[in-house]
Amino acid sequence: MVTSRSVATARPQTTRSQATSSRRRGSVLEQAILDAALDQLSTVGWSGLTMEGVAACAQTGKAAVYRRWPSKEDLVAHALRAALPGLGDATDHGSVREDLYELCRRLRAAMYSKPGCALRSVLHECDALTADRFHALIVSGVIEPSIRVFREVLDRGIERGDVRPDAVDDLVLDVIPAMMMYRSKVCGSEWGDGDIAAMIDRVMVPLLRPRSG
């Protein structure tokens, strides 16, 4: 039986919750929504993501989401642009083999981060028309930075004599990201350190090393 006493006791709790939610405004609320979008992409995927679901995850009203982003494409593009991790600078470990190994470990960390999982969901689930909307973001936020740092490692290898100059082209620069994405999504590989070492020793080093004789 619900009494006036129990209702009175429950009411302040609801009021405090609503007050806490209503106090989040501006950049704080926006960041909560962006984080919620990444959470939803990582759990329910692109196809399952809805603006209502993001609002619920962020503990706000869907009107607050729609005021900032008119569609889920706009919301996800903003969330990815703000959170995509970079690979950083190409550290010199003294050999192209060790440099590539370190970069692959960073790439693995980026792939399995929350933004990385969200991006993979978008890449593998959305249709071709929607994917076109993310093309510029993927090129500027993922492809170009990755190519830059891998090329820096290989150019340094050429200077040291570890890499032959004619071995470095667009296809070779695609090998590591393509293999890691394919085996992660299709084969379920988690890319342990041993897998990374095997890829470098059995695929990349033979592709790159100077020809004998």
mmCIF file of C-alpha atoms in Angstrom:
data_model
loop_
_atom_site.group_PDB
_atom_site.id
_atom_site.type_symbol
_atom_site.label_atom_id
_atom_site.label_comp_id
_atom_site.label_asym_id
_atom_site.label_seq_id
_atom_site.Cartn_x
_atom_site.Cartn_y
_atom_site.Cartn_z
ATOM 1 C CA MET A 1 0.000 0.000 0.000
ATOM 2 C CA VAL A 2 1.372 3.389 -1.017
ATOM 3 C CA THR A 3 0.951 6.023 1.675
ATOM 4 C CA SER A 4 1.380 9.768 1.537
ATOM 5 C CA ARG A 5 4.460 9.289 3.717
ATOM 6 C CA SER A 6 6.115 6.920 1.196
ATOM 7 C CA VAL A 7 5.317 9.250 -1.703
ATOM 8 C CA ALA A 8 6.767 12.168 0.192
ATOM 9 C CA THR A 9 9.903 10.166 0.902
ATOM 10 C CA ALA A 10 10.341 9.103 -2.729
ATOM 11 C CA ARG A 11 9.676 12.514 -4.255
ATOM 12 C CA PRO A 12 12.925 14.254 -3.177
ATOM 13 C CA GLN A 13 15.001 11.433 -4.729
ATOM 14 C CA THR A 14 13.342 11.921 -8.121
ATOM 15 C CA THR A 15 13.671 15.670 -7.824
ATOM 16 C CA ARG A 16 17.398 15.429 -7.017
ATOM 17 C CA SER A 17 17.964 13.148 -10.027
ATOM 18 C CA GLN A 18 16.160 15.526 -12.339
ATOM 19 C CA ALA A 19 18.027 18.485 -10.889
ATOM 20 C CA THR A 20 21.380 16.758 -11.413
ATOM 21 C CA SER A 21 20.494 16.019 -15.056
ATOM 22 C CA SER A 22 19.192 19.544 -15.701
ATOM 23 C CA ARG A 23 22.393 21.124 -14.386
ATOM 24 C CA ARG A 24 24.458 19.544 -17.174
ATOM 25 C CA ARG A 25 24.564 22.159 -19.875
ATOM 26 C CA GLY A 26 26.832 23.385 -22.641
ATOM 27 C CA SER A 27 30.057 21.488 -23.199
ATOM 28 C CA VAL A 28 29.458 19.106 -20.267
ATOM 29 C CA LEU A 29 26.161 17.861 -21.682
ATOM 30 C CA GLU A 30 27.577 17.779 -25.202
ATOM 31 C CA GLN A 31 30.487 15.587 -24.111
ATOM 32 C CA ALA A 32 28.106 13.254 -22.281
ATOM 33 C CA ILE A 33 26.093 12.831 -25.484
ATOM 34 C CA LEU A 34 29.204 12.237 -27.607
ATOM 35 C CA ASP A 35 30.452 9.629 -25.113
ATOM 36 C CA ALA A 36 27.043 7.974 -25.166
ATOM 37 C CA ALA A 37 27.116 7.796 -28.966
ATOM 38 C CA LEU A 38 30.468 5.980 -28.847
ATOM 39 C CA ASP A 39 29.150 3.643 -26.141
ATOM 40 C CA GLN A 40 26.119 2.811 -28.249
ATOM 41 C CA LEU A 41 28.195 2.163 -31.368
ATOM 42 C CA SER A 42 30.452 -0.164 -29.394
ATOM 43 C CA THR A 43 27.536 -2.133 -27.923
ATOM 44 C CA VAL A 44 24.604 -2.105 -30.364
ATOM 45 C CA GLY A 45 26.480 -1.109 -33.532
ATOM 46 C CA TRP A 46 25.619 1.372 -36.251
ATOM 47 C CA SER A 47 22.376 -0.368 -37.209
ATOM 48 C CA GLY A 48 21.127 -0.463 -33.623
ATOM 49 C CA LEU A 49 22.077 3.106 -32.737
ATOM 50 C CA THR A 50 19.176 5.540 -32.377
ATOM 51 C CA MET A 51 19.032 9.116 -31.194
ATOM 52 C CA GLU A 52 16.614 8.011 -28.478
ATOM 53 C CA GLY A 53 19.040 5.340 -27.312
ATOM 54 C CA VAL A 54 21.890 7.825 -27.175
ATOM 55 C CA ALA A 55 19.743 10.247 -25.169
ATOM 56 C CA ALA A 56 18.837 7.507 -22.693
ATOM 57 C CA CYS A 57 22.481 6.459 -22.360
ATOM 58 C CA ALA A 58 23.469 10.090 -21.744
ATOM 59 C CA GLN A 59 20.587 10.483 -19.266
ATOM 60 C CA THR A 60 19.108 13.418 -21.096
ATOM 61 C CA GLY A 61 16.107 14.097 -23.308
ATOM 62 C CA LYS A 62 16.208 13.367 -27.031
ATOM 63 C CA ALA A 63 15.393 17.016 -27.709
ATOM 64 C CA ALA A 64 18.813 17.930 -26.296
ATOM 65 C CA VAL A 65 20.399 15.595 -28.838
ATOM 66 C CA TYR A 66 18.370 16.781 -31.834
ATOM 67 C CA ARG A 67 19.056 20.446 -31.012
ATOM 68 C CA ARG A 68 22.771 19.815 -31.579
ATOM 69 C CA TRP A 69 22.737 17.139 -34.291
ATOM 70 C CA PRO A 70 19.802 16.736 -36.695
ATOM 71 C CA SER A 71 20.688 13.140 -37.589
ATOM 72 C CA LYS A 72 22.628 10.200 -36.228
ATOM 73 C CA GLU A 73 25.127 10.596 -39.083
ATOM 74 C CA ASP A 74 25.928 14.121 -37.887
ATOM 75 C CA LEU A 75 26.177 12.962 -34.280
ATOM 76 C CA VAL A 76 28.459 10.010 -35.026
ATOM 77 C CA ALA A 77 30.706 12.060 -37.312
ATOM 78 C CA HIS A 78 31.210 14.618 -34.531
ATOM 79 C CA ALA A 79 31.803 11.916 -31.908
ATOM 80 C CA LEU A 80 34.412 10.155 -34.051
ATOM 81 C CA ARG A 81 36.140 13.382 -35.087
ATOM 82 C CA ALA A 82 36.496 14.427 -31.452
ATOM 83 C CA ALA A 83 37.726 11.075 -30.127
ATOM 84 C CA LEU A 84 39.672 9.165 -32.791
ATOM 85 C CA PRO A 85 43.066 8.222 -31.318
ATOM 86 C CA GLY A 86 46.255 8.933 -33.231
ATOM 87 C CA LEU A 87 49.387 6.818 -33.579
ATOM 88 C CA GLY A 88 51.718 9.580 -32.428
ATOM 89 C CA ASP A 89 55.218 10.072 -33.797
ATOM 90 C CA ALA A 90 57.303 7.278 -35.270
ATOM 91 C CA THR A 91 59.789 6.356 -32.553
ATOM 92 C CA ASP A 92 63.243 5.279 -33.755
ATOM 93 C CA HIS A 93 64.219 1.925 -32.207
ATOM 94 C CA GLY A 94 67.208 1.398 -34.483
ATOM 95 C CA SER A 95 65.657 -1.010 -36.994
ATOM 96 C CA VAL A 96 62.638 -1.027 -39.288
ATOM 97 C CA ARG A 97 61.516 -4.298 -37.754
ATOM 98 C CA GLU A 98 61.334 -2.880 -34.230
ATOM 99 C CA ASP A 99 59.817 0.399 -35.430
ATOM 100 C CA LEU A 100 57.026 -1.448 -37.268
ATOM 101 C CA TYR A 101 56.427 -3.717 -34.287
ATOM 102 C CA GLU A 102 55.909 -0.736 -31.987
ATOM 103 C CA LEU A 103 53.609 1.007 -34.479
ATOM 104 C CA CYS A 104 51.499 -2.121 -34.891
ATOM 105 C CA ARG A 105 51.031 -2.353 -31.139
ATOM 106 C CA ARG A 106 49.842 1.266 -31.120
ATOM 107 C CA LEU A 107 47.522 0.530 -34.038
ATOM 108 C CA ARG A 108 46.076 -2.425 -32.138
ATOM 109 C CA ALA A 109 45.438 -0.200 -29.107
ATOM 110 C CA ALA A 110 43.686 2.351 -31.320
ATOM 111 C CA MET A 111 41.572 -0.327 -33.029
ATOM 112 C CA TYR A 112 40.311 -1.728 -29.728
ATOM 113 C CA SER A 113 39.745 1.627 -28.037
ATOM 114 C CA LYS A 114 36.156 2.816 -27.698
ATOM 115 C CA PRO A 115 36.437 5.216 -30.684
ATOM 116 C CA GLY A 116 38.202 2.495 -32.690
ATOM 117 C CA CYS A 117 35.413 -0.013 -32.052
ATOM 118 C CA ALA A 118 32.868 2.656 -32.958
ATOM 119 C CA LEU A 119 34.625 3.426 -36.235
ATOM 120 C CA ARG A 120 34.808 -0.253 -37.172
ATOM 121 C CA SER A 121 31.079 -0.528 -36.533
ATOM 122 C CA VAL A 122 30.421 2.345 -38.930
ATOM 123 C CA LEU A 123 32.773 0.973 -41.598
ATOM 124 C CA HIS A 124 31.286 -2.511 -41.589
ATOM 125 C CA GLU A 125 27.585 -1.838 -41.059
ATOM 126 C CA CYS A 126 26.495 1.340 -42.832
ATOM 127 C CA ASP A 127 25.434 1.336 -46.473
ATOM 128 C CA ALA A 128 27.445 2.845 -49.317
ATOM 129 C CA LEU A 129 25.541 6.149 -49.337
ATOM 130 C CA THR A 130 26.062 6.659 -45.607
ATOM 131 C CA ALA A 131 29.699 5.571 -45.849
ATOM 132 C CA ASP A 132 30.308 8.374 -48.350
ATOM 133 C CA ARG A 133 29.367 10.876 -45.637
ATOM 134 C CA PHE A 134 32.189 9.560 -43.466
ATOM 135 C CA HIS A 135 34.770 9.331 -46.247
ATOM 136 C CA ALA A 136 36.492 12.669 -45.590
ATOM 137 C CA LEU A 137 36.558 12.004 -41.847
ATOM 138 C CA ILE A 138 38.133 8.568 -42.324
ATOM 139 C CA VAL A 139 40.727 9.897 -44.762
ATOM 140 C CA SER A 140 41.759 12.871 -42.613
ATOM 141 C CA GLY A 141 41.424 11.189 -39.224
ATOM 142 C CA VAL A 142 42.678 7.671 -39.924
ATOM 143 C CA ILE A 143 44.205 6.981 -43.337
ATOM 144 C CA GLU A 144 46.430 10.018 -43.836
ATOM 145 C CA PRO A 145 47.911 10.018 -40.297
ATOM 146 C CA SER A 146 48.585 6.263 -40.498
ATOM 147 C CA ILE A 147 50.255 6.519 -43.896
ATOM 148 C CA ARG A 148 52.371 9.429 -42.695
ATOM 149 C CA VAL A 149 53.790 7.598 -39.697
ATOM 150 C CA PHE A 150 54.335 4.287 -41.516
ATOM 151 C CA ARG A 151 56.044 6.105 -44.396
ATOM 152 C CA GLU A 152 58.301 7.893 -41.915
ATOM 153 C CA VAL A 153 59.425 4.523 -40.516
ATOM 154 C CA LEU A 154 60.082 3.107 -43.985
ATOM 155 C CA ASP A 155 61.930 6.219 -45.169
ATOM 156 C CA ARG A 156 64.148 5.947 -42.130
ATOM 157 C CA GLY A 157 64.713 2.292 -43.002
ATOM 158 C CA ILE A 158 65.811 3.289 -46.496
ATOM 159 C CA GLU A 159 68.378 5.670 -45.010
ATOM 160 C CA ARG A 160 69.719 2.881 -42.776
ATOM 161 C CA GLY A 161 69.801 0.334 -45.580
ATOM 162 C CA ASP A 162 67.075 -1.864 -44.009
ATOM 163 C CA VAL A 163 64.575 -1.113 -46.785
ATOM 164 C CA ARG A 164 65.138 -0.981 -50.513
ATOM 165 C CA PRO A 165 63.841 2.271 -52.056
ATOM 166 C CA ASP A 166 61.619 0.636 -54.684
ATOM 167 C CA ALA A 167 59.731 -1.366 -52.018
ATOM 168 C CA VAL A 168 57.757 1.567 -50.625
ATOM 169 C CA ASP A 169 54.531 2.326 -52.465
ATOM 170 C CA ASP A 170 50.820 2.711 -51.714
ATOM 171 C CA LEU A 171 50.162 -1.050 -51.764
ATOM 172 C CA VAL A 172 52.906 -1.793 -49.247
ATOM 173 C CA LEU A 173 51.687 1.000 -46.965
ATOM 174 C CA ASP A 174 48.224 -0.610 -46.997
ATOM 175 C CA VAL A 175 49.412 -4.084 -46.008
ATOM 176 C CA ILE A 176 49.544 -3.716 -42.217
ATOM 177 C CA PRO A 177 46.266 -1.768 -41.719
ATOM 178 C CA ALA A 178 44.460 -4.030 -44.206
ATOM 179 C CA MET A 179 45.648 -7.255 -42.584
ATOM 180 C CA MET A 180 44.889 -6.079 -39.074
ATOM 181 C CA MET A 181 41.397 -4.858 -39.981
ATOM 182 C CA TYR A 182 40.562 -7.971 -42.014
ATOM 183 C CA ARG A 183 41.738 -10.511 -39.461
ATOM 184 C CA SER A 184 40.134 -8.579 -36.624
ATOM 185 C CA LYS A 185 36.697 -8.341 -38.249
ATOM 186 C CA VAL A 186 36.508 -11.505 -40.341
ATOM 187 C CA CYS A 187 38.668 -13.951 -38.380
ATOM 188 C CA GLY A 188 38.114 -12.604 -34.872
ATOM 189 C CA SER A 189 41.847 -12.209 -34.277
ATOM 190 C CA GLU A 190 42.771 -10.093 -31.256
ATOM 191 C CA TRP A 191 46.303 -9.543 -32.582
ATOM 192 C CA GLY A 192 48.494 -10.691 -29.739
ATOM 193 C CA ASP A 193 52.117 -9.592 -29.674
ATOM 194 C CA GLY A 194 53.138 -12.900 -31.270
ATOM 195 C CA ASP A 195 50.730 -12.355 -34.171
ATOM 196 C CA ILE A 196 52.134 -8.888 -34.757
ATOM 197 C CA ALA A 197 55.707 -10.173 -34.686
ATOM 198 C CA ALA A 198 54.825 -12.972 -37.143
ATOM 199 C CA MET A 199 53.194 -10.514 -39.575
ATOM 200 C CA ILE A 200 56.252 -8.292 -39.555
ATOM 201 C CA ASP A 201 58.796 -11.124 -39.805
ATOM 202 C CA ARG A 202 56.933 -13.224 -42.390
ATOM 203 C CA VAL A 203 55.243 -10.536 -44.471
ATOM 204 C CA MET A 204 56.711 -7.064 -44.051
ATOM 205 C CA VAL A 205 60.429 -7.780 -43.677
ATOM 206 C CA PRO A 206 60.534 -9.996 -46.815
ATOM 207 C CA LEU A 207 58.616 -7.316 -48.738
ATOM 208 C CA LEU A 208 60.975 -4.552 -47.693
ATOM 209 C CA ARG A 209 64.486 -5.935 -47.288
ATOM 210 C CA PRO A 210 67.160 -5.302 -49.921
ATOM 211 C CA ARG A 211 67.639 -8.059 -52.485
ATOM 212 C CA SER A 212 70.753 -10.155 -52.012
ATOM 213 C CA GLY A 213 73.320 -10.097 -54.792
#
